[in-house]
Amino acid sequence: MPLIYDLHAHSIVSDGSLTPAELVARAKLMGVDVLALTDHDATDGLAEAGQAATEQGIILVPGVEVSVTWNGATIHIIGLGIDPQCAALQEGLKKLREFRKWRAGEIARRLSAKGIDGALEGAEKFATGALISRTHFARFLVENGYARDIRDVFKRYLVHNKPGYVPGQWATLEEAVSWINAAGGQAVVAHPGRYRLTASKLRQLLAEFKACGGAGLEVVSSAHSQSDCLTMARYSAQFDFLASRGSDYHGPEHIWVELGKIPPLPVECQPIWHNWQSHVPV
Ligand code: AMP
Ligand code: MN
Ligand code: MN
Ligand code: MN
């Protein structure tokens, strides 16, 4: 039986709703053999997840999802197989979390100008992990009846051109890849079909990502349509990228996404795990 890989998932350390140990238990239940914990801009959950994985008999790949600004767009770069002790990585992630703190105050000020008070304290109540995210604001806004669900609240308040959106500068593409590579990991463009880039911009992103040492593309993602998967499989071949597979799981309340329950990699792809024997016992 081939192993089942899910290489993109979140815990309460960032904007997921399960603890790292609960996430690992659920992955086991869903038949996942190899799970990557990839919290946004933080690695604080890896020790707990690693311990739980040993207990449950699954393999935990230490990961992270780094926020990047590229050509004005927010892009996410996953690091797989990282050493969380790496100082360059941790210094970089710390700056991103500091930006998040500043941005949270700014989001709250902007919402307050629209008559929504108490958003910072409200969001902080949900942000019990290492950082504060727009998802925590979304939960506060839904709880207080400003929108009917998380998707709706993003659309109305938290995306570009909406009252609670704050533009800003995350890491550069080069920085993110260099931190991941310094930590001994492999850098992967997360959900490349989600950015709504034109084909030529996406090709430019992939060329620059390749040039600065990127290793792979997340070909299969819960954010991808079947045609996105095929497009990304084609780009992987053209740019000589390895292919990754991840659900981007955030918790059981997102009922349309489940750990491990995404299509297999298209057969023509070279899996990112093809030479992992060195650090993943198979
Ligand atoms: P942040 O990194 O704090 O800007 O928040 C981004 C996170 O918000 C993503 O990782 C998703 O989990 C979530 N998110 C972004 N856009 C949406 C959306 N349209 N609907 C639901 N969740 C979203
Ligand atoms: Mn998220
Ligand atoms: Mn993402
Ligand atoms: Mn994610």
PDB file of C-alpha atoms and ligand atoms in Angstrom:
ATOM      1  CA  MET A   1       0.000   0.000   0.000  1.00  0.00           C
ATOM      2  CA  PRO A   2       1.404   3.406  -0.923  1.00  0.00           C
ATOM      3  CA  LEU A   3       1.650   5.842   1.963  1.00  0.00           C
ATOM      4  CA  ILE A   4      -0.953   8.609   2.219  1.00  0.00           C
ATOM      5  CA  TYR A   5       0.651  12.069   2.432  1.00  0.00           C
ATOM      6  CA  ASP A   6      -0.969  15.299   3.628  1.00  0.00           C
ATOM      7  CA  LEU A   7       1.687  18.004   3.661  1.00  0.00           C
ATOM      8  CA  HIS A   8      -0.291  21.143   4.580  1.00  0.00           C
ATOM      9  CA  ALA A   9      -2.257  21.561   7.820  1.00  0.00           C
ATOM     10  CA  HIS A  10      -2.788  24.123  10.610  1.00  0.00           C
ATOM     11  CA  SER A  11      -3.194  23.980  14.392  1.00  0.00           C
ATOM     12  CA  ILE A  12      -4.188  26.505  17.090  1.00  0.00           C
ATOM     13  CA  VAL A  13      -0.590  27.740  16.979  1.00  0.00           C
ATOM     14  CA  SER A  14      -1.742  29.801  13.969  1.00  0.00           C
ATOM     15  CA  ASP A  15      -5.338  29.874  12.672  1.00  0.00           C
ATOM     16  CA  GLY A  16      -6.381  26.229  12.931  1.00  0.00           C
ATOM     17  CA  SER A  17      -8.846  25.067  15.569  1.00  0.00           C
ATOM     18  CA  LEU A  18      -7.263  21.781  16.768  1.00  0.00           C
ATOM     19  CA  THR A  19      -4.233  21.478  19.043  1.00  0.00           C
ATOM     20  CA  PRO A  20      -1.179  19.904  17.379  1.00  0.00           C
ATOM     21  CA  ALA A  21      -1.877  16.621  19.226  1.00  0.00           C
ATOM     22  CA  GLU A  22      -5.559  16.642  18.211  1.00  0.00           C
ATOM     23  CA  LEU A  23      -4.548  17.302  14.605  1.00  0.00           C
ATOM     24  CA  VAL A  24      -2.200  14.312  14.593  1.00  0.00           C
ATOM     25  CA  ALA A  25      -4.898  12.082  16.156  1.00  0.00           C
ATOM     26  CA  ARG A  26      -7.351  13.133  13.463  1.00  0.00           C
ATOM     27  CA  ALA A  27      -4.791  12.532  10.715  1.00  0.00           C
ATOM     28  CA  LYS A  28      -4.309   8.995  12.053  1.00  0.00           C
ATOM     29  CA  LEU A  29      -8.085   8.481  12.107  1.00  0.00           C
ATOM     30  CA  MET A  30      -8.316   9.636   8.481  1.00  0.00           C
ATOM     31  CA  GLY A  31      -5.656   7.180   7.349  1.00  0.00           C
ATOM     32  CA  VAL A  32      -2.866   9.708   6.805  1.00  0.00           C
ATOM     33  CA  ASP A  33       0.577   8.100   7.121  1.00  0.00           C
ATOM     34  CA  VAL A  34       2.739  11.212   6.685  1.00  0.00           C
ATOM     35  CA  LEU A  35       1.493  14.582   7.952  1.00  0.00           C
ATOM     36  CA  ALA A  36       3.190  17.988   7.751  1.00  0.00           C
ATOM     37  CA  LEU A  37       2.191  20.585  10.345  1.00  0.00           C
ATOM     38  CA  THR A  38       2.578  23.892   8.494  1.00  0.00           C
ATOM     39  CA  ASP A  39       1.349  26.693  10.740  1.00  0.00           C
ATOM     40  CA  HIS A  40       1.499  30.234   9.380  1.00  0.00           C
ATOM     41  CA  ASP A  41       4.745  32.008  10.347  1.00  0.00           C
ATOM     42  CA  ALA A  42       5.374  29.856  13.455  1.00  0.00           C
ATOM     43  CA  THR A  43       6.816  26.473  14.401  1.00  0.00           C
ATOM     44  CA  ASP A  44       5.680  26.334  18.045  1.00  0.00           C
ATOM     45  CA  GLY A  45       3.427  23.301  17.461  1.00  0.00           C
ATOM     46  CA  LEU A  46       6.082  20.987  16.036  1.00  0.00           C
ATOM     47  CA  ALA A  47       7.352  19.514  19.300  1.00  0.00           C
ATOM     48  CA  GLU A  48       3.859  18.556  20.504  1.00  0.00           C
ATOM     49  CA  ALA A  49       2.908  17.217  17.052  1.00  0.00           C
ATOM     50  CA  GLY A  50       6.115  15.187  16.810  1.00  0.00           C
ATOM     51  CA  GLN A  51       5.493  13.621  20.208  1.00  0.00           C
ATOM     52  CA  ALA A  52       1.872  12.797  19.313  1.00  0.00           C
ATOM     53  CA  ALA A  53       2.949  11.335  15.955  1.00  0.00           C
ATOM     54  CA  THR A  54       5.377   8.971  17.690  1.00  0.00           C
ATOM     55  CA  GLU A  55       2.593   7.864  20.035  1.00  0.00           C
ATOM     56  CA  GLN A  56       0.064   7.408  17.207  1.00  0.00           C
ATOM     57  CA  GLY A  57       2.485   5.677  14.848  1.00  0.00           C
ATOM     58  CA  ILE A  58       2.415   8.213  12.018  1.00  0.00           C
ATOM     59  CA  ILE A  59       5.223  10.294  10.512  1.00  0.00           C
ATOM     60  CA  LEU A  60       5.328  14.021  11.238  1.00  0.00           C
ATOM     61  CA  VAL A  61       7.161  16.257   8.787  1.00  0.00           C
ATOM     62  CA  PRO A  62       8.168  19.527  10.480  1.00  0.00           C
ATOM     63  CA  GLY A  63       6.829  22.395   8.360  1.00  0.00           C
ATOM     64  CA  VAL A  64       5.813  26.043   8.210  1.00  0.00           C
ATOM     65  CA  GLU A  65       3.807  28.282   5.839  1.00  0.00           C
ATOM     66  CA  VAL A  66       5.613  31.581   5.316  1.00  0.00           C
ATOM     67  CA  SER A  67       3.704  34.748   4.304  1.00  0.00           C
ATOM     68  CA  VAL A  68       5.308  36.527   1.339  1.00  0.00           C
ATOM     69  CA  THR A  69       4.559  39.667  -0.638  1.00  0.00           C
ATOM     70  CA  TRP A  70       5.466  39.299  -4.295  1.00  0.00           C
ATOM     71  CA  ASN A  71       4.617  41.993  -6.839  1.00  0.00           C
ATOM     72  CA  GLY A  72       1.960  43.346  -4.489  1.00  0.00           C
ATOM     73  CA  ALA A  73       0.285  39.935  -4.044  1.00  0.00           C
ATOM     74  CA  THR A  74       0.295  37.797  -0.883  1.00  0.00           C
ATOM     75  CA  ILE A  75       1.833  34.414  -1.675  1.00  0.00           C
ATOM     76  CA  HIS A  76       2.346  31.511   0.736  1.00  0.00           C
ATOM     77  CA  ILE A  77       5.532  29.442   0.695  1.00  0.00           C
ATOM     78  CA  ILE A  78       5.546  26.128   2.558  1.00  0.00           C
ATOM     79  CA  GLY A  79       8.753  24.818   4.110  1.00  0.00           C
ATOM     80  CA  LEU A  80       8.907  21.013   4.505  1.00  0.00           C
ATOM     81  CA  GLY A  81      11.469  19.105   6.553  1.00  0.00           C
ATOM     82  CA  ILE A  82      12.731  22.234   8.287  1.00  0.00           C
ATOM     83  CA  ASP A  83      14.892  22.301  11.383  1.00  0.00           C
ATOM     84  CA  PRO A  84      12.916  24.590  13.712  1.00  0.00           C
ATOM     85  CA  GLN A  85      16.120  25.408  15.627  1.00  0.00           C
ATOM     86  CA  CYS A  86      17.515  27.340  12.648  1.00  0.00           C
ATOM     87  CA  ALA A  87      18.237  30.916  13.785  1.00  0.00           C
ATOM     88  CA  ALA A  88      17.799  32.546  10.350  1.00  0.00           C
ATOM     89  CA  LEU A  89      14.359  30.938  10.018  1.00  0.00           C
ATOM     90  CA  GLN A  90      13.257  31.918  13.526  1.00  0.00           C
ATOM     91  CA  GLU A  91      14.457  35.535  13.178  1.00  0.00           C
ATOM     92  CA  GLY A  92      12.524  35.831   9.921  1.00  0.00           C
ATOM     93  CA  LEU A  93       9.333  34.323  11.356  1.00  0.00           C
ATOM     94  CA  LYS A  94       9.570  36.572  14.420  1.00  0.00           C
ATOM     95  CA  LYS A  95       9.540  39.680  12.195  1.00  0.00           C
ATOM     96  CA  LEU A  96       6.440  38.393  10.421  1.00  0.00           C
ATOM     97  CA  ARG A  97       4.654  37.850  13.730  1.00  0.00           C
ATOM     98  CA  GLU A  98       5.591  41.384  14.812  1.00  0.00           C
ATOM     99  CA  PHE A  99       4.100  42.720  11.595  1.00  0.00           C
ATOM    100  CA  ARG A 100       0.965  40.715  12.395  1.00  0.00           C
ATOM    101  CA  LYS A 101       0.713  42.410  15.805  1.00  0.00           C
ATOM    102  CA  TRP A 102       0.971  45.873  14.283  1.00  0.00           C
ATOM    103  CA  ARG A 103      -1.489  44.931  11.543  1.00  0.00           C
ATOM    104  CA  ALA A 104      -4.020  43.646  14.115  1.00  0.00           C
ATOM    105  CA  GLY A 105      -4.121  47.070  15.785  1.00  0.00           C
ATOM    106  CA  GLU A 106      -4.556  48.680  12.400  1.00  0.00           C
ATOM    107  CA  ILE A 107      -7.375  46.284  11.381  1.00  0.00           C
ATOM    108  CA  ALA A 108      -9.163  47.100  14.659  1.00  0.00           C
ATOM    109  CA  ARG A 109      -8.755  50.872  14.102  1.00  0.00           C
ATOM    110  CA  ARG A 110     -10.211  50.585  10.617  1.00  0.00           C
ATOM    111  CA  LEU A 111     -13.150  48.465  11.779  1.00  0.00           C
ATOM    112  CA  SER A 112     -13.768  50.919  14.614  1.00  0.00           C
ATOM    113  CA  ALA A 113     -13.978  53.760  12.081  1.00  0.00           C
ATOM    114  CA  LYS A 114     -16.839  51.754  10.509  1.00  0.00           C
ATOM    115  CA  GLY A 115     -18.618  51.452  13.843  1.00  0.00           C
ATOM    116  CA  ILE A 116     -17.303  48.039  14.901  1.00  0.00           C
ATOM    117  CA  ASP A 117     -15.706  48.432  18.333  1.00  0.00           C
ATOM    118  CA  GLY A 118     -13.716  46.002  20.443  1.00  0.00           C
ATOM    119  CA  ALA A 119     -12.359  44.027  17.483  1.00  0.00           C
ATOM    120  CA  LEU A 120      -8.780  43.782  18.785  1.00  0.00           C
ATOM    121  CA  GLU A 121      -9.823  42.365  22.161  1.00  0.00           C
ATOM    122  CA  GLY A 122     -12.413  40.208  20.405  1.00  0.00           C
ATOM    123  CA  ALA A 123      -9.894  38.742  17.967  1.00  0.00           C
ATOM    124  CA  GLU A 124      -7.273  38.288  20.687  1.00  0.00           C
ATOM    125  CA  LYS A 125      -9.718  36.062  22.568  1.00  0.00           C
ATOM    126  CA  PHE A 126      -9.500  33.598  19.663  1.00  0.00           C
ATOM    127  CA  ALA A 127      -5.753  34.052  19.108  1.00  0.00           C
ATOM    128  CA  THR A 128      -4.465  31.712  21.788  1.00  0.00           C
ATOM    129  CA  GLY A 129      -1.425  30.476  19.843  1.00  0.00           C
ATOM    130  CA  ALA A 130       1.745  32.148  18.624  1.00  0.00           C
ATOM    131  CA  LEU A 131       0.186  34.860  16.465  1.00  0.00           C
ATOM    132  CA  ILE A 132      -2.875  36.808  15.431  1.00  0.00           C
ATOM    133  CA  SER A 133      -4.478  36.264  12.035  1.00  0.00           C
ATOM    134  CA  ARG A 134      -7.343  37.675   9.981  1.00  0.00           C
ATOM    135  CA  THR A 135      -9.112  34.387  10.777  1.00  0.00           C
ATOM    136  CA  HIS A 136      -9.299  35.451  14.450  1.00  0.00           C
ATOM    137  CA  PHE A 137     -10.941  38.731  13.432  1.00  0.00           C
ATOM    138  CA  ALA A 138     -13.287  36.725  11.226  1.00  0.00           C
ATOM    139  CA  ARG A 139     -14.355  34.562  14.170  1.00  0.00           C
ATOM    140  CA  PHE A 140     -15.006  37.652  16.310  1.00  0.00           C
ATOM    141  CA  LEU A 141     -17.077  39.267  13.535  1.00  0.00           C
ATOM    142  CA  VAL A 142     -19.149  36.122  12.951  1.00  0.00           C
ATOM    143  CA  GLU A 143     -19.700  35.692  16.703  1.00  0.00           C
ATOM    144  CA  ASN A 144     -21.052  39.230  16.851  1.00  0.00           C
ATOM    145  CA  GLY A 145     -23.410  38.815  13.923  1.00  0.00           C
ATOM    146  CA  TYR A 146     -21.586  40.938  11.339  1.00  0.00           C
ATOM    147  CA  ALA A 147     -21.652  38.058   8.849  1.00  0.00           C
ATOM    148  CA  ARG A 148     -23.123  34.578   8.679  1.00  0.00           C
ATOM    149  CA  ASP A 149     -19.910  32.575   8.309  1.00  0.00           C
ATOM    150  CA  ILE A 150     -16.134  32.824   7.877  1.00  0.00           C
ATOM    151  CA  ARG A 151     -16.251  32.968   4.079  1.00  0.00           C
ATOM    152  CA  ASP A 152     -18.884  35.676   4.119  1.00  0.00           C
ATOM    153  CA  VAL A 153     -16.984  37.769   6.661  1.00  0.00           C
ATOM    154  CA  PHE A 154     -13.786  37.679   4.609  1.00  0.00           C
ATOM    155  CA  LYS A 155     -15.660  38.798   1.512  1.00  0.00           C
ATOM    156  CA  ARG A 156     -17.360  41.683   3.300  1.00  0.00           C
ATOM    157  CA  TYR A 157     -14.681  42.908   5.693  1.00  0.00           C
ATOM    158  CA  LEU A 158     -11.241  41.400   5.384  1.00  0.00           C
ATOM    159  CA  VAL A 159     -10.151  41.280   1.752  1.00  0.00           C
ATOM    160  CA  HIS A 160      -8.634  43.940  -0.502  1.00  0.00           C
ATOM    161  CA  ASN A 161     -10.805  47.088  -0.761  1.00  0.00           C
ATOM    162  CA  LYS A 162     -12.882  46.143   2.289  1.00  0.00           C
ATOM    163  CA  PRO A 163     -12.912  48.075   5.603  1.00  0.00           C
ATOM    164  CA  GLY A 164     -10.724  45.681   7.602  1.00  0.00           C
ATOM    165  CA  TYR A 165      -8.055  45.076   4.971  1.00  0.00           C
ATOM    166  CA  VAL A 166      -4.588  46.397   5.770  1.00  0.00           C
ATOM    167  CA  PRO A 167      -1.972  46.277   3.026  1.00  0.00           C
ATOM    168  CA  GLY A 168       1.563  45.558   4.111  1.00  0.00           C
ATOM    169  CA  GLN A 169       4.849  43.935   3.408  1.00  0.00           C
ATOM    170  CA  TRP A 170       5.436  40.306   4.379  1.00  0.00           C
ATOM    171  CA  ALA A 171       8.754  38.545   3.593  1.00  0.00           C
ATOM    172  CA  THR A 172      10.209  38.735   0.092  1.00  0.00           C
ATOM    173  CA  LEU A 173      10.130  35.548  -1.968  1.00  0.00           C
ATOM    174  CA  GLU A 174      13.895  35.357  -1.753  1.00  0.00           C
ATOM    175  CA  GLU A 175      13.898  35.714   2.047  1.00  0.00           C
ATOM    176  CA  ALA A 176      11.277  33.011   2.551  1.00  0.00           C
ATOM    177  CA  VAL A 177      13.129  30.515   0.350  1.00  0.00           C
ATOM    178  CA  SER A 178      16.476  31.358   1.929  1.00  0.00           C
ATOM    179  CA  TRP A 179      15.128  30.840   5.493  1.00  0.00           C
ATOM    180  CA  ILE A 180      13.607  27.475   4.525  1.00  0.00           C
ATOM    181  CA  ASN A 181      16.754  26.340   2.726  1.00  0.00           C
ATOM    182  CA  ALA A 182      18.941  27.530   5.626  1.00  0.00           C
ATOM    183  CA  ALA A 183      16.791  25.322   7.873  1.00  0.00           C
ATOM    184  CA  GLY A 184      17.517  22.327   5.635  1.00  0.00           C
ATOM    185  CA  GLY A 185      13.969  22.268   4.238  1.00  0.00           C
ATOM    186  CA  GLN A 186      12.352  22.217   0.821  1.00  0.00           C
ATOM    187  CA  ALA A 187      10.390  25.299  -0.283  1.00  0.00           C
ATOM    188  CA  VAL A 188       7.030  24.721  -1.988  1.00  0.00           C
ATOM    189  CA  VAL A 189       4.584  27.278  -3.453  1.00  0.00           C
ATOM    190  CA  ALA A 190       1.324  26.697  -1.533  1.00  0.00           C
ATOM    191  CA  HIS A 191      -1.987  26.503  -3.452  1.00  0.00           C
ATOM    192  CA  PRO A 192      -0.640  28.219  -6.599  1.00  0.00           C
ATOM    193  CA  GLY A 193      -4.107  28.167  -8.168  1.00  0.00           C
ATOM    194  CA  ARG A 194      -5.537  30.401  -5.457  1.00  0.00           C
ATOM    195  CA  TYR A 195      -3.743  33.632  -6.242  1.00  0.00           C
ATOM    196  CA  ARG A 196      -5.746  34.530  -9.337  1.00  0.00           C
ATOM    197  CA  LEU A 197      -2.539  35.527 -11.117  1.00  0.00           C
ATOM    198  CA  THR A 198      -2.586  35.733 -14.902  1.00  0.00           C
ATOM    199  CA  ALA A 199      -0.745  32.877 -16.617  1.00  0.00           C
ATOM    200  CA  SER A 200       2.180  35.148 -17.420  1.00  0.00           C
ATOM    201  CA  LYS A 201       2.443  36.461 -13.823  1.00  0.00           C
ATOM    202  CA  LEU A 202       2.269  32.920 -12.462  1.00  0.00           C
ATOM    203  CA  ARG A 203       5.046  31.843 -14.825  1.00  0.00           C
ATOM    204  CA  GLN A 204       7.094  34.830 -13.662  1.00  0.00           C
ATOM    205  CA  LEU A 205       6.514  33.848 -10.024  1.00  0.00           C
ATOM    206  CA  LEU A 206       7.555  30.268 -10.731  1.00  0.00           C
ATOM    207  CA  ALA A 207      10.669  31.332 -12.641  1.00  0.00           C
ATOM    208  CA  GLU A 208      11.755  33.628  -9.788  1.00  0.00           C
ATOM    209  CA  PHE A 209      10.939  30.953  -7.205  1.00  0.00           C
ATOM    210  CA  LYS A 210      13.072  28.472  -9.135  1.00  0.00           C
ATOM    211  CA  ALA A 211      15.935  30.964  -9.466  1.00  0.00           C
ATOM    212  CA  CYS A 212      16.058  31.603  -5.725  1.00  0.00           C
ATOM    213  CA  GLY A 213      16.127  27.913  -4.825  1.00  0.00           C
ATOM    214  CA  GLY A 214      12.498  26.800  -4.610  1.00  0.00           C
ATOM    215  CA  ALA A 215      11.948  23.036  -4.802  1.00  0.00           C
ATOM    216  CA  GLY A 216       8.301  22.344  -5.460  1.00  0.00           C
ATOM    217  CA  LEU A 217       4.681  23.228  -6.190  1.00  0.00           C
ATOM    218  CA  GLU A 218       1.610  22.184  -4.258  1.00  0.00           C
ATOM    219  CA  VAL A 219      -0.099  20.530  -7.209  1.00  0.00           C
ATOM    220  CA  VAL A 220      -2.959  19.005  -5.214  1.00  0.00           C
ATOM    221  CA  SER A 221      -4.724  21.275  -2.722  1.00  0.00           C
ATOM    222  CA  SER A 222      -8.251  21.620  -1.353  1.00  0.00           C
ATOM    223  CA  ALA A 223      -8.149  25.102  -2.917  1.00  0.00           C
ATOM    224  CA  HIS A 224      -7.675  23.633  -6.420  1.00  0.00           C
ATOM    225  CA  SER A 225     -10.194  22.576  -9.019  1.00  0.00           C
ATOM    226  CA  GLN A 226      -9.389  19.509 -11.077  1.00  0.00           C
ATOM    227  CA  SER A 227      -8.215  21.772 -13.864  1.00  0.00           C
ATOM    228  CA  ASP A 228      -5.969  23.754 -11.431  1.00  0.00           C
ATOM    229  CA  CYS A 229      -4.332  20.412 -10.494  1.00  0.00           C
ATOM    230  CA  LEU A 230      -3.641  19.576 -14.110  1.00  0.00           C
ATOM    231  CA  THR A 231      -2.323  23.067 -14.831  1.00  0.00           C
ATOM    232  CA  MET A 232       0.029  22.897 -11.837  1.00  0.00           C
ATOM    233  CA  ALA A 233       1.174  19.394 -12.822  1.00  0.00           C
ATOM    234  CA  ARG A 234       2.101  20.830 -16.228  1.00  0.00           C
ATOM    235  CA  TYR A 235       3.995  23.745 -14.664  1.00  0.00           C
ATOM    236  CA  SER A 236       5.831  21.318 -12.365  1.00  0.00           C
ATOM    237  CA  ALA A 237       7.102  19.435 -15.399  1.00  0.00           C
ATOM    238  CA  GLN A 238       7.984  22.615 -17.323  1.00  0.00           C
ATOM    239  CA  PHE A 239       9.908  24.212 -14.456  1.00  0.00           C
ATOM    240  CA  ASP A 240      11.273  20.942 -13.106  1.00  0.00           C
ATOM    241  CA  PHE A 241       9.569  21.261  -9.724  1.00  0.00           C
ATOM    242  CA  LEU A 242       8.725  18.423  -7.378  1.00  0.00           C
ATOM    243  CA  ALA A 243       5.007  18.061  -6.609  1.00  0.00           C
ATOM    244  CA  SER A 244       3.354  18.309  -3.207  1.00  0.00           C
ATOM    245  CA  ARG A 245      -0.084  17.363  -1.914  1.00  0.00           C
ATOM    246  CA  GLY A 246      -1.803  19.115   0.993  1.00  0.00           C
ATOM    247  CA  SER A 247      -5.325  19.689   2.278  1.00  0.00           C
ATOM    248  CA  ASP A 248      -4.674  23.058   3.987  1.00  0.00           C
ATOM    249  CA  TYR A 249      -6.790  21.693   6.836  1.00  0.00           C
ATOM    250  CA  HIS A 250      -7.853  24.305   9.427  1.00  0.00           C
ATOM    251  CA  GLY A 251     -10.280  22.318  11.612  1.00  0.00           C
ATOM    252  CA  PRO A 252     -13.485  20.254  11.640  1.00  0.00           C
ATOM    253  CA  GLU A 253     -15.734  23.330  11.357  1.00  0.00           C
ATOM    254  CA  HIS A 254     -14.610  23.667   7.720  1.00  0.00           C
ATOM    255  CA  ILE A 255     -16.688  20.677   6.737  1.00  0.00           C
ATOM    256  CA  TRP A 256     -15.689  20.748   3.072  1.00  0.00           C
ATOM    257  CA  VAL A 257     -11.990  20.007   3.817  1.00  0.00           C
ATOM    258  CA  GLU A 258     -10.664  16.868   5.531  1.00  0.00           C
ATOM    259  CA  LEU A 259      -7.151  15.652   6.334  1.00  0.00           C
ATOM    260  CA  GLY A 260      -5.858  13.394   3.585  1.00  0.00           C
ATOM    261  CA  LYS A 261      -9.122  13.549   1.600  1.00  0.00           C
ATOM    262  CA  ILE A 262      -7.871  15.204  -1.568  1.00  0.00           C
ATOM    263  CA  PRO A 263      -7.066  13.684  -4.956  1.00  0.00           C
ATOM    264  CA  PRO A 264      -3.816  11.775  -5.504  1.00  0.00           C
ATOM    265  CA  LEU A 265      -0.952  13.471  -7.350  1.00  0.00           C
ATOM    266  CA  PRO A 266      -1.308  13.175 -11.133  1.00  0.00           C
ATOM    267  CA  VAL A 267       0.830  10.180 -12.168  1.00  0.00           C
ATOM    268  CA  GLU A 268       3.239  12.227 -14.275  1.00  0.00           C
ATOM    269  CA  CYS A 269       4.360  14.243 -11.218  1.00  0.00           C
ATOM    270  CA  GLN A 270       7.575  13.575  -9.322  1.00  0.00           C
ATOM    271  CA  PRO A 271       6.471  13.603  -5.648  1.00  0.00           C
ATOM    272  CA  ILE A 272       8.367  15.909  -3.299  1.00  0.00           C
ATOM    273  CA  TRP A 273       8.793  12.882  -1.007  1.00  0.00           C
ATOM    274  CA  HIS A 274      10.502  10.720  -3.681  1.00  0.00           C
ATOM    275  CA  ASN A 275      13.893  10.915  -1.938  1.00  0.00           C
ATOM    276  CA  TRP A 276      12.796  11.351   1.666  1.00  0.00           C
ATOM    277  CA  GLN A 277      14.227   8.047   2.918  1.00  0.00           C
ATOM    278  CA  SER A 278      16.977  10.062   4.556  1.00  0.00           C
ATOM    279  CA  HIS A 279      14.716  11.715   7.134  1.00  0.00           C
ATOM    280  CA  VAL A 280      11.391   9.888   6.846  1.00  0.00           C
ATOM    281  CA  PRO A 281      11.506   6.217   7.856  1.00  0.00           C
ATOM    282  CA  VAL A 282       9.418   4.305   5.276  1.00  0.00           C
TER     283      VAL A 282
HETATM  284  P1  AMP B   1      -3.641  36.246   7.443  1.00  0.00           P
HETATM  285  O1  AMP B   1      -2.451  35.364   7.143  1.00  0.00           O
HETATM  286  O2  AMP B   1      -3.757  36.616   8.863  1.00  0.00           O
HETATM  287  O3  AMP B   1      -3.738  37.426   6.506  1.00  0.00           O
HETATM  288  O4  AMP B   1      -4.915  35.342   7.168  1.00  0.00           O
HETATM  289  C1  AMP B   1      -5.004  34.526   6.065  1.00  0.00           C
HETATM  290  C2  AMP B   1      -5.811  33.292   6.434  1.00  0.00           C
HETATM  291  O5  AMP B   1      -7.181  33.594   6.405  1.00  0.00           O
HETATM  292  C3  AMP B   1      -5.628  32.177   5.412  1.00  0.00           C
HETATM  293  O6  AMP B   1      -4.572  31.342   5.774  1.00  0.00           O
HETATM  294  C4  AMP B   1      -6.939  31.449   5.495  1.00  0.00           C
HETATM  295  O7  AMP B   1      -6.901  30.512   6.552  1.00  0.00           O
HETATM  296  C5  AMP B   1      -7.923  32.519   5.860  1.00  0.00           C
HETATM  297  N1  AMP B   1      -8.628  33.059   4.680  1.00  0.00           N
HETATM  298  C6  AMP B   1      -8.146  33.892   3.746  1.00  0.00           C
HETATM  299  N2  AMP B   1      -9.088  34.204   2.840  1.00  0.00           N
HETATM  300  C7  AMP B   1     -10.188  33.531   3.218  1.00  0.00           C
HETATM  301  C8  AMP B   1     -11.528  33.423   2.696  1.00  0.00           C
HETATM  302  N3  AMP B   1     -11.894  34.099   1.598  1.00  0.00           N
HETATM  303  N4  AMP B   1     -12.378  32.650   3.364  1.00  0.00           N
HETATM  304  C9  AMP B   1     -12.014  31.978   4.473  1.00  0.00           C
HETATM  305  N5  AMP B   1     -10.783  32.039   5.004  1.00  0.00           N
HETATM  306  C10 AMP B   1      -9.893  32.794   4.389  1.00  0.00           C
HETATM  307 MN    MN B   2      -4.922  29.965   7.416  1.00  0.00          MN
HETATM  308 MN    MN B   3      -2.109  29.540   2.544  1.00  0.00          MN
HETATM  309 MN    MN B   4      -2.380  27.013   4.844  1.00  0.00          MN
END
